[in-house]
Coordinates of C-alpha atoms in Angstrom, one line a residue:
M606 CA -17.4 -4.0 -2.7
K607 CA -15.0 -2.4 -0.2
P608 CA -14.2 0.5 -2.6
L609 CA -18.0 1.1 -3.1
L610 CA -18.5 1.1 0.7
K611 CA -15.8 3.7 1.2
S612 CA -17.2 5.9 -1.6
T613 CA -20.7 5.7 -0.1
T614 CA -19.5 6.5 3.4
F615 CA -17.6 9.5 2.0
I616 CA -20.7 10.8 0.1
F617 CA -22.9 10.4 3.2
S618 CA -20.4 12.2 5.4
L619 CA -20.1 15.1 2.9
F620 CA -23.9 15.3 2.7
L621 CA -24.2 15.4 6.6
I622 CA -21.6 18.2 6.8
I623 CA -23.3 20.3 4.2
T624 CA -26.7 19.7 6.0
L625 CA -25.3 20.8 9.4
V626 CA -23.6 23.8 7.9
G627 CA -26.7 24.8 6.2
C628 CA -28.8 24.4 9.4
S629 CA -26.2 26.5 11.3
V630 CA -26.3 29.3 8.7
A631 CA -30.1 29.2 8.7
N632 CA -30.3 29.4 12.5
K633 CA -27.9 32.3 12.6
Q634 CA -29.9 34.1 10.0
A635 CA -33.1 33.5 11.9
A636 CA -31.4 34.8 15.1
N637 CA -30.3 37.9 13.3
N638 CA -33.7 38.5 11.9
E639 CA -35.2 38.2 15.4
Q640 CA -32.7 40.6 16.9
K641 CA -33.1 43.2 14.2
P642 CA -36.7 43.4 13.0
Q643 CA -37.0 44.2 9.3
A644 CA -39.5 46.3 7.4
G645 CA -43.0 45.1 7.0
T646 CA -44.8 42.7 9.3
Q647 CA -41.8 42.2 11.7
A648 CA -41.2 45.9 12.1
E649 CA -45.0 46.5 12.7
S650 CA -45.0 44.0 15.5
R651 CA -42.0 45.4 17.2
K652 CA -42.5 46.9 20.7
L653 CA -40.9 50.2 21.6
V654 CA -38.3 50.1 24.5
V655 CA -37.8 53.4 26.2
D656 CA -35.1 54.3 28.7
L657 CA -36.2 56.9 31.2
A658 CA -33.8 58.7 33.5
N659 CA -36.0 57.9 36.6
E660 CA -38.8 55.8 37.7
S661 CA -42.3 57.4 37.3
S662 CA -43.3 59.1 40.5
N663 CA -46.9 58.4 39.9
L664 CA -49.3 57.1 37.2
D665 CA -52.2 59.0 38.6
P666 CA -52.5 62.0 36.3
G667 CA -53.9 64.2 39.1
L668 CA -50.6 64.0 40.9
Q669 CA -47.1 64.6 39.7
Y670 CA -46.4 65.7 36.1
N671 CA -42.7 65.4 35.7
F672 CA -41.5 63.9 32.4
D673 CA -40.8 60.5 33.8
S674 CA -44.4 60.3 34.9
Y675 CA -46.4 61.9 32.2
S676 CA -44.4 60.3 29.4
V677 CA -46.1 57.1 30.6
Y678 CA -49.5 58.2 31.9
R679 CA -50.4 60.5 29.1
N680 CA -50.5 57.4 26.9
I681 CA -52.9 55.6 29.3
F682 CA -55.3 58.5 29.6
D683 CA -57.0 60.9 27.1
N684 CA -56.9 64.6 27.7
L685 CA -59.9 66.9 27.4
I686 CA -58.5 68.9 24.5
H687 CA -55.2 68.9 22.6
R688 CA -52.9 71.5 21.1
D689 CA -51.8 71.1 17.5
A690 CA -48.0 70.6 17.6
K691 CA -47.5 72.6 14.4
T692 CA -49.9 75.5 14.8
N693 CA -50.3 75.6 18.6
N694 CA -54.1 75.9 18.1
F695 CA -56.5 74.1 20.4
V696 CA -58.1 71.0 18.8
P697 CA -60.9 68.6 19.9
W698 CA -60.1 65.4 21.8
V699 CA -62.4 64.1 24.5
A700 CA -64.3 67.3 24.1
E701 CA -65.5 67.4 20.5
S702 CA -66.4 71.0 20.7
W703 CA -66.8 73.9 23.2
K704 CA -68.2 77.4 23.5
Q705 CA -67.9 80.3 25.9
D706 CA -71.4 81.1 27.2
S707 CA -70.3 84.1 29.2
P708 CA -67.1 85.6 30.4
T709 CA -67.1 83.0 33.2
A710 CA -69.1 80.1 31.8
W711 CA -68.1 77.4 29.3
T712 CA -69.8 74.4 27.8
F713 CA -67.8 71.4 26.5
K714 CA -69.5 68.7 24.4
I715 CA -68.1 65.3 25.3
R716 CA -67.7 62.6 22.8
G717 CA -70.0 59.6 23.2
D718 CA -67.9 56.9 21.6
I719 CA -65.0 56.6 24.2
K720 CA -64.6 53.7 26.6
F721 CA -62.2 53.2 29.4
H722 CA -59.9 50.1 29.3
N723 CA -62.3 48.3 31.7
G724 CA -65.2 48.7 29.2
D725 CA -67.0 51.5 31.1
A726 CA -68.1 54.4 28.9
L727 CA -66.4 57.8 29.4
T728 CA -68.9 60.4 30.3
A729 CA -69.2 64.1 31.2
E730 CA -69.4 62.9 34.8
D731 CA -65.9 61.5 34.6
V732 CA -64.6 64.7 33.2
A733 CA -66.2 66.7 36.0
F734 CA -64.8 64.3 38.6
S735 CA -61.3 64.6 37.1
I736 CA -61.4 68.3 37.7
Q737 CA -63.0 68.1 41.1
R738 CA -60.4 65.8 42.6
I739 CA -57.6 68.2 41.5
L740 CA -59.4 71.0 43.2
D741 CA -59.9 68.9 46.4
K742 CA -57.3 70.4 48.7
D743 CA -57.1 67.1 50.7
F744 CA -55.9 65.4 47.5
R745 CA -52.9 67.8 47.4
S746 CA -52.5 67.9 43.7
P747 CA -49.4 69.8 42.5
Q748 CA -51.7 71.0 39.7
Y749 CA -54.1 72.7 42.0
A750 CA -52.8 76.2 41.2
N751 CA -53.3 75.6 37.5
F752 CA -57.0 74.8 37.9
N753 CA -58.1 76.8 40.9
M754 CA -59.7 79.5 38.7
I755 CA -62.5 76.9 38.3
T756 CA -65.3 77.3 40.8
A757 CA -67.6 74.6 39.4
A758 CA -67.4 71.7 37.1
K759 CA -70.5 69.6 36.6
A760 CA -72.0 67.3 34.0
E761 CA -75.4 67.9 32.3
G762 CA -76.0 65.0 30.1
S763 CA -73.3 64.8 27.5
E764 CA -72.1 68.3 28.3
L765 CA -69.5 69.6 30.8
K766 CA -70.3 72.9 32.4
I767 CA -67.3 74.9 33.8
T768 CA -67.6 78.1 35.7
T769 CA -64.6 80.3 36.6
D770 CA -64.4 82.8 39.4
K771 CA -63.5 85.5 36.9
P772 CA -62.8 85.6 33.2
S773 CA -60.0 83.1 32.6
P774 CA -57.6 83.6 29.8
T775 CA -55.8 80.4 30.6
L776 CA -58.6 77.9 31.0
L777 CA -58.1 76.2 27.7
T778 CA -54.3 76.2 28.0
Q779 CA -54.7 74.3 31.3
L780 CA -57.4 71.9 30.1
V781 CA -55.0 70.7 27.5
N782 CA -53.3 69.0 30.4
L783 CA -56.4 67.5 32.0
S784 CA -56.3 63.7 31.8
I785 CA -59.7 62.1 32.2
V786 CA -59.9 59.4 34.9
P787 CA -62.9 57.0 35.5
Q788 CA -64.9 58.2 38.5
K789 CA -66.4 54.8 39.3
Y790 CA -63.1 52.9 39.2
V791 CA -61.2 55.5 41.2
K792 CA -63.9 55.5 44.0
E793 CA -64.0 51.7 44.1
K794 CA -60.3 51.2 44.2
G795 CA -59.1 54.3 46.1
N796 CA -56.3 56.7 45.0
D797 CA -53.5 54.4 46.1
Q798 CA -54.7 51.4 44.2
F799 CA -55.6 53.5 41.2
N800 CA -52.0 54.8 41.0
L801 CA -50.7 51.2 41.0
N802 CA -53.3 49.9 38.5
P803 CA -54.4 52.9 36.4
V804 CA -57.3 52.6 34.0
G805 CA -57.7 55.2 31.3
S806 CA -59.2 55.5 27.9
G807 CA -56.0 56.3 26.0
A808 CA -54.2 54.7 23.1
Y809 CA -52.3 52.4 25.4
Q810 CA -53.4 50.5 28.5
F811 CA -51.5 49.6 31.6
E812 CA -50.1 46.1 31.7
S813 CA -47.5 45.9 34.5
W814 CA -45.3 47.9 36.9
A815 CA -42.2 46.1 38.2
K816 CA -41.2 48.7 40.9
G817 CA -37.7 50.0 40.4
T818 CA -37.4 48.3 37.0
Q819 CA -40.0 48.9 34.3
I820 CA -43.5 49.7 33.3
T821 CA -45.2 48.0 30.3
L822 CA -48.1 49.3 28.3
K823 CA -49.9 47.5 25.4
A824 CA -51.8 49.1 22.5
N825 CA -55.5 49.6 23.0
A826 CA -56.9 47.7 20.1
G827 CA -60.3 49.3 20.5
Y828 CA -59.0 52.9 20.8
W829 CA -61.6 55.4 19.5
G830 CA -58.8 57.2 17.6
G831 CA -57.7 54.1 15.8
K832 CA -55.4 51.3 16.8
P833 CA -51.8 52.5 17.4
E834 CA -49.1 51.2 15.0
I835 CA -46.7 50.3 17.8
P836 CA -48.1 47.3 19.7
A837 CA -46.5 47.8 23.0
V838 CA -44.1 50.1 24.9
E839 CA -41.7 49.1 27.7
Y840 CA -40.4 51.9 29.9
R841 CA -37.2 51.0 31.7
F842 CA -35.7 53.1 34.5
V843 CA -32.0 53.7 33.8
S844 CA -30.6 56.5 36.0
N845 CA -27.1 56.4 34.7
P846 CA -26.7 58.5 31.5
A847 CA -23.9 56.4 30.2
S848 CA -26.0 53.3 30.5
R849 CA -28.8 54.9 28.5
V850 CA -26.4 55.7 25.7
A851 CA -25.0 52.2 25.9
D852 CA -28.5 50.7 25.7
L853 CA -29.1 52.7 22.5
Q854 CA -25.8 51.7 20.9
S855 CA -26.3 48.0 21.7
G856 CA -30.0 48.1 20.5
K857 CA -31.2 47.2 24.0
A858 CA -33.3 50.4 23.9
D859 CA -35.0 52.1 21.0
F860 CA -35.4 55.5 22.7
A861 CA -33.7 57.3 25.6
S862 CA -34.7 60.4 27.4
A863 CA -32.5 63.0 29.1
I864 CA -29.6 62.7 26.7
S865 CA -26.5 64.7 27.8
P866 CA -25.2 67.1 25.2
D867 CA -21.8 65.4 25.8
D868 CA -23.2 62.2 24.3
V869 CA -24.8 63.7 21.1
D870 CA -21.7 63.2 18.9
N871 CA -21.2 59.6 20.1
I872 CA -24.8 58.8 19.2
K873 CA -24.7 60.6 15.8
R874 CA -21.6 58.5 14.9
K875 CA -23.6 55.4 14.9
S876 CA -25.5 55.2 11.6
E877 CA -28.4 53.2 13.2
L878 CA -29.2 56.0 15.6
Q879 CA -30.5 59.6 15.5
I880 CA -30.9 62.6 17.8
F881 CA -34.3 64.3 18.3
S882 CA -34.0 67.9 19.7
T883 CA -36.1 71.1 19.9
P884 CA -36.1 74.2 22.1
T885 CA -38.9 73.9 24.7
E886 CA -41.0 76.1 27.0
R887 CA -39.1 74.4 29.8
V888 CA -37.0 76.7 31.9
A889 CA -34.0 75.5 34.0
Y890 CA -33.9 77.5 37.2
L891 CA -32.8 77.7 40.8
A892 CA -35.3 78.4 43.5
F893 CA -34.4 79.8 46.9
N894 CA -36.0 79.0 50.3
M895 CA -37.2 82.4 51.5
V896 CA -39.6 81.2 54.2
G897 CA -37.4 78.7 56.1
D898 CA -34.6 79.4 58.6
T899 CA -31.9 79.8 55.9
P900 CA -29.6 82.6 54.6
T901 CA -31.5 82.7 51.4
K902 CA -34.3 84.5 53.2
S903 CA -32.2 87.6 52.3
S904 CA -32.6 89.0 48.8
Q905 CA -29.0 90.3 49.0
V906 CA -27.7 86.8 49.4
N907 CA -29.9 85.6 46.5
Q908 CA -28.7 88.4 44.3
A909 CA -25.1 87.5 45.2
I910 CA -25.8 83.9 44.1
A911 CA -27.4 85.3 40.9
Y912 CA -24.3 87.3 40.0
G913 CA -22.1 84.4 41.0
I914 CA -23.2 82.0 38.2
N915 CA -21.5 81.8 34.8
Y916 CA -24.5 81.3 32.7
D917 CA -22.7 81.5 29.3
S918 CA -20.3 78.8 30.4
L919 CA -23.2 76.5 31.4
I920 CA -24.8 76.9 27.9
T921 CA -21.6 76.8 25.8
S922 CA -19.3 74.4 27.7
L923 CA -21.8 72.0 29.3
L924 CA -24.9 72.2 27.0
H925 CA -22.9 72.6 23.8
G926 CA -25.4 75.1 22.6
Y927 CA -28.5 73.0 23.5
G928 CA -29.9 75.8 25.6
K929 CA -30.6 79.5 25.3
P930 CA -30.1 82.4 27.8
V931 CA -33.1 83.7 29.8
T932 CA -33.5 86.7 32.1
Q933 CA -36.3 85.3 34.2
V934 CA -37.9 82.0 35.3
L935 CA -39.8 81.8 32.0
T936 CA -38.9 81.2 28.4
P937 CA -39.8 83.3 25.3
L938 CA -42.2 80.6 24.2
S939 CA -44.5 81.6 27.1
F940 CA -47.0 84.4 27.0
G941 CA -45.8 87.1 29.4
Y942 CA -42.1 86.7 28.9
D943 CA -40.7 90.2 29.2
T944 CA -37.6 91.2 27.2
S945 CA -37.2 94.3 29.3
I946 CA -36.3 92.4 32.4
P947 CA -32.5 92.7 32.8
G948 CA -32.0 89.4 34.7
Y949 CA -28.5 88.8 36.1
T950 CA -25.1 88.4 34.4
Y951 CA -21.9 86.8 35.7
N952 CA -20.2 89.3 37.9
P953 CA -18.3 87.5 40.7
E954 CA -16.8 90.7 42.2
K955 CA -20.3 92.2 42.6
A956 CA -21.5 88.9 44.1
K957 CA -18.7 89.1 46.7
A958 CA -19.6 92.7 47.6
L959 CA -23.3 91.8 48.0
L960 CA -22.5 88.8 50.2
K961 CA -20.4 91.1 52.4
E962 CA -23.2 93.7 52.6
A963 CA -25.5 90.9 53.7
G964 CA -23.2 90.2 56.6
H965 CA -21.4 87.2 55.3
A966 CA -17.9 88.5 54.6
N967 CA -16.5 85.2 55.8
G968 CA -18.8 83.2 53.5
I969 CA -21.8 80.9 54.1
T970 CA -22.7 77.3 53.7
L971 CA -25.9 76.3 51.9
D972 CA -27.7 73.0 51.2
F973 CA -28.5 72.4 47.5
A974 CA -31.5 70.0 47.0
T975 CA -31.4 68.1 43.7
S976 CA -32.1 64.6 42.2
P977 CA -30.7 62.5 39.3
S978 CA -33.5 63.9 37.1
F979 CA -31.4 67.1 36.8
D980 CA -28.1 67.4 35.0
Q981 CA -25.6 66.9 37.7
R982 CA -22.9 68.7 35.7
I983 CA -25.0 71.8 35.9
V984 CA -25.4 71.3 39.7
Q985 CA -21.7 70.8 40.1
A986 CA -20.9 73.8 37.9
V987 CA -23.1 76.0 40.1
Q988 CA -21.4 74.6 43.2
G989 CA -18.0 75.5 41.7
D990 CA -19.0 79.0 40.7
L991 CA -20.5 79.8 44.1
D992 CA -17.4 78.4 45.9
K993 CA -15.4 81.1 44.1
I994 CA -17.5 83.9 45.7
G995 CA -17.4 82.4 49.2
I996 CA -20.5 80.2 49.3
K997 CA -19.9 76.6 50.2
V998 CA -22.6 74.4 48.7
N999 CA -23.5 70.9 50.1
I1000 CA -25.2 68.9 47.3
V1001 CA -28.1 66.9 48.8
S1002 CA -29.3 64.5 46.1
T1003 CA -32.2 62.1 46.5
D1004 CA -34.3 60.1 44.1
Q1005 CA -36.9 62.2 42.3
A1006 CA -39.9 61.0 44.2
T1007 CA -38.3 61.9 47.6
Y1008 CA -37.1 65.2 46.2
L1009 CA -40.6 66.2 45.1
K1010 CA -42.1 65.2 48.5
K1011 CA -39.5 67.3 50.3
V1012 CA -40.1 70.3 48.1
Q1013 CA -43.9 70.0 48.4
D1014 CA -43.9 69.5 52.2
P1015 CA -45.5 72.6 53.9
A1016 CA -42.6 72.6 56.4
R1017 CA -40.3 73.8 53.7
K1018 CA -37.2 72.1 55.2
W1019 CA -35.7 71.1 51.9
G1020 CA -32.6 73.3 52.2
S1021 CA -31.6 76.7 50.8
I1022 CA -31.3 76.2 47.0
R1023 CA -33.0 73.7 44.8
M1024 CA -32.7 72.8 41.2
G1025 CA -35.7 72.8 38.9
I1026 CA -36.7 72.4 35.3
W1027 CA -40.2 73.5 34.8
S1028 CA -42.8 73.3 32.1
C1029 CA -46.5 73.9 32.4
A1030 CA -47.2 72.6 28.9
C1031 CA -49.4 75.7 28.6
M1032 CA -47.1 78.3 27.1
D1033 CA -48.3 80.9 29.5
A1034 CA -46.6 82.7 32.5
D1035 CA -49.7 81.8 34.5
G1036 CA -48.6 78.1 34.5
T1037 CA -45.0 78.9 35.6
I1038 CA -44.4 81.9 37.8
L1039 CA -47.8 81.6 39.7
P1040 CA -47.4 78.0 40.9
L1041 CA -43.6 78.4 41.6
F1042 CA -43.8 81.7 43.5
R1043 CA -47.3 82.6 44.6
T1044 CA -47.9 82.6 48.3
G1045 CA -49.3 79.2 49.5
T1046 CA -48.9 77.1 46.4
I1047 CA -47.4 73.7 46.8
W1048 CA -44.2 74.6 45.1
S1049 CA -43.6 78.1 46.5
S1050 CA -41.1 78.9 49.3
Y1051 CA -41.7 82.7 49.0
T1052 CA -44.3 85.3 49.7
N1053 CA -44.9 88.8 48.5
P1054 CA -48.4 90.4 48.3
T1055 CA -47.5 92.7 45.4
F1056 CA -46.4 89.7 43.3
D1057 CA -49.5 87.8 44.3
Q1058 CA -51.8 90.7 43.3
A1059 CA -50.1 91.0 39.9
V1060 CA -50.3 87.3 38.9
D1061 CA -53.8 87.0 40.3
A1062 CA -54.9 90.0 38.2
A1063 CA -53.2 88.6 35.1
R1064 CA -55.2 85.4 35.3
T1065 CA -58.6 87.1 35.7
T1066 CA -58.8 89.1 32.5
T1067 CA -58.9 88.2 28.8
D1068 CA -57.3 91.5 27.8
D1069 CA -53.8 90.6 26.6
A1070 CA -52.5 94.2 27.1
V1071 CA -53.6 94.2 30.8
R1072 CA -52.2 90.7 31.3
T1073 CA -48.9 91.7 29.8
D1074 CA -48.7 94.8 32.1
N1075 CA -49.4 92.7 35.2
Y1076 CA -46.7 90.1 34.3
K1077 CA -44.3 93.0 33.8
K1078 CA -45.1 94.0 37.4
A1079 CA -44.8 90.5 38.7
L1080 CA -41.5 89.8 36.9
N1081 CA -40.0 93.0 38.2
V1082 CA -40.9 92.0 41.8
L1083 CA -39.1 88.6 41.2
Q1084 CA -36.1 90.5 39.7
Q1085 CA -35.8 92.5 42.9
D1086 CA -36.6 89.9 45.5
V1087 CA -34.9 87.0 43.7
P1088 CA -36.9 83.9 45.0
G1089 CA -35.5 82.2 42.0
I1090 CA -33.4 82.7 38.9
G1091 CA -33.6 81.4 35.3
L1092 CA -30.6 79.5 34.2
Y1093 CA -31.5 78.7 30.6
Q1094 CA -34.2 77.7 28.2
A1095 CA -33.9 73.9 28.0
Y1096 CA -33.8 71.9 24.8
A1097 CA -35.5 68.5 24.7
L1098 CA -32.8 66.1 23.7
Y1099 CA -33.5 62.4 23.0
G1100 CA -31.6 59.5 21.4
A1101 CA -33.4 57.0 19.2
S1102 CA -33.2 54.2 16.7
K1103 CA -33.2 55.6 13.2
Q1104 CA -36.1 53.3 12.4
L1105 CA -38.3 55.4 14.7
Q1106 CA -40.4 58.1 13.0
W1107 CA -41.5 60.9 15.3
Q1108 CA -41.5 64.7 15.7
P1109 CA -40.8 66.3 19.1
D1110 CA -42.6 69.5 20.1
P1111 CA -41.9 72.4 22.4
Q1112 CA -44.4 71.1 25.0
E1113 CA -42.4 67.8 25.2
N1114 CA -45.5 65.6 24.5
F1115 CA -44.6 61.9 24.4
F1116 CA -47.6 60.2 22.7
V1117 CA -46.5 56.8 21.4
K1118 CA -49.6 56.8 19.1
D1119 CA -47.8 59.5 17.1
M1120 CA -44.8 57.2 16.5
K1121 CA -44.2 54.5 14.0
W1122 CA -41.5 52.3 12.7
A1123 CA -40.0 53.0 9.2
K1124 CA -41.4 50.6 6.7

């Protein structure tokens, strides 16, 4: 019996070991499956994790429209009309059709099957309200200059009636960017609470905002345009570029914005990742404070700065070709871009001479306002270039929300130079040089009646030849006065999981409903 007992004990022990090993292997396999969703059902239920360079400034679409804000809120809200990413033609959205009744009057037919996330129906009244609040000067919308050609917006049943002060060639281009907000909810909650708990009618609805950390949206199952394939999106705020790349490489993030050209090769080396890039209508620029008590009130000083920057080096050495030269604060993708404008080229000796003529033979010191939203290598390169011509630059960097508040403060005490990367998402000079430089706009720190007259005239005619001629005049004024200079046409540059299917466009739209996981 003893030999039998030993044999039985041995068999039982062997069986136990095999069972435990089998369980361990199965558990590891299950864990791996959980960490790396596979094609089919698991992939379809996988949320999208996005690393943004900065926290969203606002989720109220009537306020800021920087990338870190509108990449979130444009998924929460529907826009009045859309622009086809391939053809650039206007296509229906909340407005199912429209017609021009006269040179200054338009009618938009509003869809009747759209509901806000709280169950309220979206009506023409909501569309009219969305325009009216932007035009309310007390609301201080940064988009005011883009819509102030509208003198009246009112609902008549299921139709929206818009009247403009003069014939407007850019009305539709701006209405592409009009996100529709619920009038009743906004009035009940107030603007501050609406910003913190936004309700829209878009493909995704707001779920939570952990200040300083992340925003989470979930798919709108009842979306009128069909339920999105990606069930949820989590936006994480990761200001450090290296951390965004590390998150991609580790699988912690599926998508990362504001990728540095320096990191492209590292991302491409990892077979599980990909780079999305496209030239955009976004222009990187420097703006000068010409109304404050600062040396940049002088056009000579600003010309010296313009000649003191090595633009080619910025594009080739720092951007690795992910940028194109421009001669104005505009890109060739925008109507009105003028190839006859000479711009400024790198000429440090001429820059020094101009600085001397302006009375600064011993040099000057200027404050440079910026934020982590902008490529700090560019900021530092500009600082280094200007140091060589006798201009000492103090870099004053704040978070993006603070930076925007300073720039938009009517006191205009933000410094002498500021960095900017601008897109109106309208592909028209009206949406760029007018808000940036026209007297009295929220962004402008410059005034010139001749420039104002030219941009005003260009936005009040539908004759393309007349518009082109007026933009030529306006751009020549900017060339002479130098309230700002174009640095380069920016590329959109994103890193992403190779499982993510998406096509970026020149307007930098970020609609998660257009994305899906590879099957």
